[in-house]
Every structure is written in C-alpha cells, then in structure tokens.
XYZ file of N, CA and C in Angstrom:
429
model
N 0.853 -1.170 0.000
C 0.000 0.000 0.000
C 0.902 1.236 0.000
N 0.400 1.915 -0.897
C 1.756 3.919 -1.172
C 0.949 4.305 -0.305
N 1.447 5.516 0.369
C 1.181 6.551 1.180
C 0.202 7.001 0.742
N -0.059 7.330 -0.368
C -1.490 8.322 -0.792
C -2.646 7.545 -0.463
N -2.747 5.902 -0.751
C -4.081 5.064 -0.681
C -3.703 5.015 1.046
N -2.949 5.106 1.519
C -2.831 5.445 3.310
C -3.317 5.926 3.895
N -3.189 7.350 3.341
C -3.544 8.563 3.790
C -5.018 8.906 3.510
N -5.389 8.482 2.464
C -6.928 8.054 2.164
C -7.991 7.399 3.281
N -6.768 6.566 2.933
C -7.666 5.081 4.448
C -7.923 5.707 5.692
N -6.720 6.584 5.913
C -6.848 7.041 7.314
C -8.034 8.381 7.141
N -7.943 9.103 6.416
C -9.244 10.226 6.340
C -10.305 9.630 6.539
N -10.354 8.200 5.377
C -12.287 8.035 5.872
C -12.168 7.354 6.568
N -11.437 6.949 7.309
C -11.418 5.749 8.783
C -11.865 7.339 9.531
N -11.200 8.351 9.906
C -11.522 9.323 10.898
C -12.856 9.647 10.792
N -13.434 10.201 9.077
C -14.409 10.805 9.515
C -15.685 9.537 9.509
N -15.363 8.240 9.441
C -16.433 7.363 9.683
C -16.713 7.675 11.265
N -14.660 7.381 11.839
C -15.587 6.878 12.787
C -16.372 8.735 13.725
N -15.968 9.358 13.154
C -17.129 10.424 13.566
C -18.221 10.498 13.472
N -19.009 9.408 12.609
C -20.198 9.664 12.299
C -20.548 10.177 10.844
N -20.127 10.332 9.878
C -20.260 10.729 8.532
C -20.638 11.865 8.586
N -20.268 12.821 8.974
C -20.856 13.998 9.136
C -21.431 14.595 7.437
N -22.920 15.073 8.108
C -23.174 15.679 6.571
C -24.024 17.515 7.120
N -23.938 17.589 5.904
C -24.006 19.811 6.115
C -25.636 19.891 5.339
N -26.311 20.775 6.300
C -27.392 20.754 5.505
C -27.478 22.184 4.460
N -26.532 21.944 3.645
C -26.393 23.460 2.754
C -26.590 22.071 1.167
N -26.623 22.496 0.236
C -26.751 22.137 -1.605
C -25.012 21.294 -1.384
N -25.704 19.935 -2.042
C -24.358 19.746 -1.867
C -22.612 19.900 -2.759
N -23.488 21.257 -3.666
C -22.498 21.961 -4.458
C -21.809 22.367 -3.378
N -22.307 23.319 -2.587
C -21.599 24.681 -1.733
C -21.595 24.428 -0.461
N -21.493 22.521 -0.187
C -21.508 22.874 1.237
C -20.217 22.592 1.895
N -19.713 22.969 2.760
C -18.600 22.957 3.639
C -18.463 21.391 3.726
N -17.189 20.536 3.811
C -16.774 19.413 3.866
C -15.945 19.787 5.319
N -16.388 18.215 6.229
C -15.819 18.483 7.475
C -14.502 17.729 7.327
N -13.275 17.847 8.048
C -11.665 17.820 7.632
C -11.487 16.949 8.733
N -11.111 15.445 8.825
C -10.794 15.047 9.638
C -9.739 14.136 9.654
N -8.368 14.203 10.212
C -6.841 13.726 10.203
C -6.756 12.922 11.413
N -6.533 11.257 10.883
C -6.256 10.696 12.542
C -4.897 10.847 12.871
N -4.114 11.187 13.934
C -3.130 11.660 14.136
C -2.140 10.298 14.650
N -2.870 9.568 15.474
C -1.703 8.547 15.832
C -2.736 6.990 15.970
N -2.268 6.076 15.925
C -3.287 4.535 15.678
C -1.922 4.008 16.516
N -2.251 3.824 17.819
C -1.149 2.755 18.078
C -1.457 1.829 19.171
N -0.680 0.559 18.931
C -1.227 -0.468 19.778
C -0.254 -0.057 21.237
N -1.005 -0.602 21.806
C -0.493 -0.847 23.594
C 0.182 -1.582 23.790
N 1.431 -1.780 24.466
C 1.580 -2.789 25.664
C 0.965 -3.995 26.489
N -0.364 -2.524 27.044
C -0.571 -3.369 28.010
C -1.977 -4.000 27.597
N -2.664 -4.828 27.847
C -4.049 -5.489 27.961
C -4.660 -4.411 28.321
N -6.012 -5.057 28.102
C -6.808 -4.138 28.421
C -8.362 -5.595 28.315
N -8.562 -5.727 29.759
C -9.428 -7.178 29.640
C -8.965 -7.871 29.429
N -7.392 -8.658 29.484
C -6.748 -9.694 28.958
C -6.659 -9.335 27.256
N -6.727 -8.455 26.664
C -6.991 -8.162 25.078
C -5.846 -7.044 24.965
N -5.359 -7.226 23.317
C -4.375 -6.289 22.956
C -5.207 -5.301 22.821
N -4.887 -4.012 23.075
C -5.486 -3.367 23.069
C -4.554 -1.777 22.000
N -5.773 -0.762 21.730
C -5.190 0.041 20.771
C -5.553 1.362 21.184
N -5.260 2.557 21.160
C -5.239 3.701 21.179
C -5.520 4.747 19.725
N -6.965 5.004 19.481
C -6.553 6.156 18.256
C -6.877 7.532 18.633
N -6.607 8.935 17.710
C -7.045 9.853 18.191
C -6.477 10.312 16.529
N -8.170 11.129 16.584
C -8.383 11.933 15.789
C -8.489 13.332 15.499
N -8.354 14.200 14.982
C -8.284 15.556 14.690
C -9.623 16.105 13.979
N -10.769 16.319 14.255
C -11.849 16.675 13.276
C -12.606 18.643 13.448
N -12.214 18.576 12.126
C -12.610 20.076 12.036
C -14.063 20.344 11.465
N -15.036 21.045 12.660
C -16.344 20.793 11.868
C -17.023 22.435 11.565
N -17.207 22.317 10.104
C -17.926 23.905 9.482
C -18.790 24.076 10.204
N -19.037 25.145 9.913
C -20.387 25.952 10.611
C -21.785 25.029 10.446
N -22.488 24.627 11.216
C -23.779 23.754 10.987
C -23.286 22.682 10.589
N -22.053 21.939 10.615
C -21.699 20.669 10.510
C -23.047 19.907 11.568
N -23.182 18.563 10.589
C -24.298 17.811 12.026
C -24.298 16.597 11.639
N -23.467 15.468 12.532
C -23.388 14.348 12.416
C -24.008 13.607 12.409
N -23.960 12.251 11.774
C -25.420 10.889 12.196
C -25.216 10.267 13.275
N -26.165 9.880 13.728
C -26.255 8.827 14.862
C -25.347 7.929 14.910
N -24.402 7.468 15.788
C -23.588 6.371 15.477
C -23.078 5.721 16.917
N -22.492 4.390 16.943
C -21.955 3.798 18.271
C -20.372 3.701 17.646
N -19.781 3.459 18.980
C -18.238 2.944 18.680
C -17.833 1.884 19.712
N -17.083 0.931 18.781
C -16.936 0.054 19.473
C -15.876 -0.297 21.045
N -15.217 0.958 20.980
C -14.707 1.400 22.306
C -15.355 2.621 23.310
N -14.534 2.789 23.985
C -15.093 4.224 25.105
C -14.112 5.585 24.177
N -15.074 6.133 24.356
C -14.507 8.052 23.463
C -14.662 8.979 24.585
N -12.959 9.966 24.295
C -13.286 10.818 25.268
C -12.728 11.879 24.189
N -14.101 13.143 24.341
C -13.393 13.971 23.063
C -13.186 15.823 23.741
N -11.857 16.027 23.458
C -11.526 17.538 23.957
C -11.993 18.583 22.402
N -12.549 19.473 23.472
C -12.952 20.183 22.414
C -11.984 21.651 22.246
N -11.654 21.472 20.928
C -9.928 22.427 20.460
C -10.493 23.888 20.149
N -11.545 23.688 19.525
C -12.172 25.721 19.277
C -13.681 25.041 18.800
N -14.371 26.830 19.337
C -15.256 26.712 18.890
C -16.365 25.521 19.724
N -17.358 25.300 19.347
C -18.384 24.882 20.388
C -19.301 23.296 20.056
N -19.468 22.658 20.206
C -20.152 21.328 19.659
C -21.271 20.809 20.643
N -21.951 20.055 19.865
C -23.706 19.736 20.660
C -23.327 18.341 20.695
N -23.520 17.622 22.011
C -23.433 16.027 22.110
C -24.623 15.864 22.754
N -25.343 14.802 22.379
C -25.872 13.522 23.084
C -25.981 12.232 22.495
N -25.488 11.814 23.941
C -25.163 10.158 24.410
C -26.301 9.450 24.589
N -26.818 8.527 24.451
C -27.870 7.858 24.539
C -29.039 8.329 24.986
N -30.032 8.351 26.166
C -31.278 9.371 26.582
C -30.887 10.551 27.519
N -29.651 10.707 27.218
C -28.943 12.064 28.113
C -29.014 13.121 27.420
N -29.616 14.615 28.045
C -29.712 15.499 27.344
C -28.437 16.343 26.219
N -29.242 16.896 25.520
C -28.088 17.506 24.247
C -27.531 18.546 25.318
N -25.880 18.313 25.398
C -24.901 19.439 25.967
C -24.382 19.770 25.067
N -24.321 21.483 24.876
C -22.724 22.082 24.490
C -21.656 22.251 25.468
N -20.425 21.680 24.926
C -19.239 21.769 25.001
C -18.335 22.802 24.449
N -17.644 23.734 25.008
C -17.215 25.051 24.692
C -15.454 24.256 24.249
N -14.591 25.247 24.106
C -13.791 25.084 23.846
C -12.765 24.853 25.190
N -12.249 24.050 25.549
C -10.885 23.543 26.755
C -11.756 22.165 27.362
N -13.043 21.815 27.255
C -13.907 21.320 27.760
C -14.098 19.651 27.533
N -14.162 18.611 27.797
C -14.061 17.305 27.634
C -15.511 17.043 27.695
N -15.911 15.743 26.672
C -17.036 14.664 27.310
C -16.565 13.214 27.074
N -17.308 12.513 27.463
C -17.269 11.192 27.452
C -18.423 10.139 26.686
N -17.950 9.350 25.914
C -18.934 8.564 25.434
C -18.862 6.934 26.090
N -19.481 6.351 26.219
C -19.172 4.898 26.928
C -19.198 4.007 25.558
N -18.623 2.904 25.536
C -18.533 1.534 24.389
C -19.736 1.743 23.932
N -20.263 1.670 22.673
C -21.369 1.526 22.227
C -22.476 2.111 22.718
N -22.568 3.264 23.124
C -23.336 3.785 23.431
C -23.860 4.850 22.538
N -24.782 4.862 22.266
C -25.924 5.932 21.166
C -25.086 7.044 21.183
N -24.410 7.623 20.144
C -23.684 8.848 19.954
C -25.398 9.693 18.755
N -25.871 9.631 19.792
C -27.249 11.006 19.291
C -27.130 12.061 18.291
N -26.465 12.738 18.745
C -26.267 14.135 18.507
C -24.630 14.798 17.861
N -24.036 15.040 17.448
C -22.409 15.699 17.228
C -23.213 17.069 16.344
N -22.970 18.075 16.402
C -23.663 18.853 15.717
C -22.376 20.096 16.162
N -22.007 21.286 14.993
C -21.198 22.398 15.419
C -22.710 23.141 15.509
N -23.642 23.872 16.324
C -24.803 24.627 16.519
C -24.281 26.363 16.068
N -22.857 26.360 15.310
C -22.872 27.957 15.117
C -23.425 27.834 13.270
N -23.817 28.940 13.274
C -24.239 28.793 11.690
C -22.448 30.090 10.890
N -21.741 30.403 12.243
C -20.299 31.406 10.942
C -19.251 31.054 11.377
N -18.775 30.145 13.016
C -17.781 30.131 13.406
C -17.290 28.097 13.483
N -16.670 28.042 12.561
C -15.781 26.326 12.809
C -15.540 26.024 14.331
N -16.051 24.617 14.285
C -15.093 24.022 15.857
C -14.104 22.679 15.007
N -13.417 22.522 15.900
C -12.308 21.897 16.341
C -12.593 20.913 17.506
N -11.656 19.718 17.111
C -12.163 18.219 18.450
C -10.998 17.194 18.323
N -10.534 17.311 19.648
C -9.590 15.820 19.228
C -10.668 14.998 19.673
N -10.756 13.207 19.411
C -11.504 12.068 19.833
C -10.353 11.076 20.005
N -10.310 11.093 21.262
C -9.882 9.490 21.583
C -10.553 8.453 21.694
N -9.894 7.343 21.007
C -11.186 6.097 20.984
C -9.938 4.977 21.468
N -10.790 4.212 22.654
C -9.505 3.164 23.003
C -10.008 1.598 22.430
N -9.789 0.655 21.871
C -10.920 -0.597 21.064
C -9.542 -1.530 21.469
N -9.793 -3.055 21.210
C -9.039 -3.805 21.043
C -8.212 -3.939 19.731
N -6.766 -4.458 19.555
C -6.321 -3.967 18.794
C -6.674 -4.481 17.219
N -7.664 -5.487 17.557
C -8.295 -6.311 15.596
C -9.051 -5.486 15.757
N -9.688 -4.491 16.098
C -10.853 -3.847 15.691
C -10.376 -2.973 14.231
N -11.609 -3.504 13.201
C -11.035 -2.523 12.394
C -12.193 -1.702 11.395
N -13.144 -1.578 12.414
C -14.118 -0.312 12.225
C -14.484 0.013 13.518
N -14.492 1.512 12.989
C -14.067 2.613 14.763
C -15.654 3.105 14.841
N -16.494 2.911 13.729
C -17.718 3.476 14.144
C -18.575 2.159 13.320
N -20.026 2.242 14.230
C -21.079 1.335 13.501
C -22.453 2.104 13.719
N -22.984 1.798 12.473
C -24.381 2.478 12.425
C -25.380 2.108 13.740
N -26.163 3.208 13.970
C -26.646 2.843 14.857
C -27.923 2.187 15.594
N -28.400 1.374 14.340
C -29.140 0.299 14.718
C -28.055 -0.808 14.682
C-alpha cells in the first residue's frame, strides 16, 4: 500500500468513525468536514486480557456541521480544540461543550447528537477512541 491510498484510508477511517458527518447546505456549496487521525497505536498493556489500541483523531467541523447517529466500538473521550459542539449520548440530554472542555462517550453507546450549533464560526475536536487492537471499524451504524 503507497502513502497516498494510506492517507486516504486514514481520512475516511476518521471521519467514519465520527459519524459521517453531513451539512445541511446544496451539496455543491456545502462545507466538507476535515478530519486527520493523528496517531493509531497499539499498547503494551491489555486491556481485559486483550491487545489493546489507542486512536485519536483531529476533526474540524464547518459551521452547521451535524453528524449521524452512530456507536463505537470502544469508550470516546473527546476535547474540544475551538469553537463549540452539541453532544448527546444515549437518553442524556443535548450538551454544548465550549472550547478547553471534555465529554465522554461509553462503548457503544448511542452517539445522538455531534452537531457544530454555530451557523459562521468552525469548531475543532480531538476524539480518543480506546478498542481492542483487531478492531477494524471505529464506528457502527446505529441500529
């Protein structure tokens, strides 16, 4: 595999496992959300008796970016880098998250909501996702 079909893999591996984010603008003119996974690396140590893996992603979301429903097959903990984002987790209410600010998602748990709620200003998000290390889809639809 060359670097370019790599670097590919790794873009839509990120923005899957975000949720496919889609923009409700024409989809001539609408803003595409930018998402770079930064590091994929396995552990040391177990995790449940299981190899276990570490990823973290970089996702930049346009103005009115608004994600689909989705689960992941590990626990997500996502810092939010600029700018402001709407989460809800399974029947837990929709929070914004400002910028310096953390949430948490549990294993498979209903990722509801990812939404940027500004209609002029971009946010910014790292996502850590921790899975065993054969896992090799970071997000699943959510039925």
């Amino acid at each position: 595999m060359n670097m370019k079909t790599i670097t590919v893999a790794l873009t839509m591996s990120a923005l899957a496992f975000l949720g496919g984010y889609s923009i409700s603008q024409s989809v001539e003119d609408a803003p595409k959300p930018k998402a770079r996974e930064l590091i994929r690396q396995s552990l040391k140590e177990k995790v449940d008796g299981k190899a276990a893996r570490v990823t973290l992603v970089e996702v930049q979301l346009p103005p009115g970016a608004d994600g689909s429903p989705h689960r992941h097959p590990g626990p997500v903990i996502g810092y939010v880098l600029e700018g402001d984002v709407e989460i809800q987790v399974d029947d837990g209410p929709v929070t914004t998250y400002h910028t310096g600010e953390t949430f948490y998602e549990p294993a498979m748990a209903l990722h509801k909501v990812s939404r940027n709620p500004s209609k002029t200003k971009p946010a910014r998000l790292l996502a850590y996702l921790l899975t065993a290390d054969d896992v090799t889809t970071l997000v699943l639809p959510a039925d």
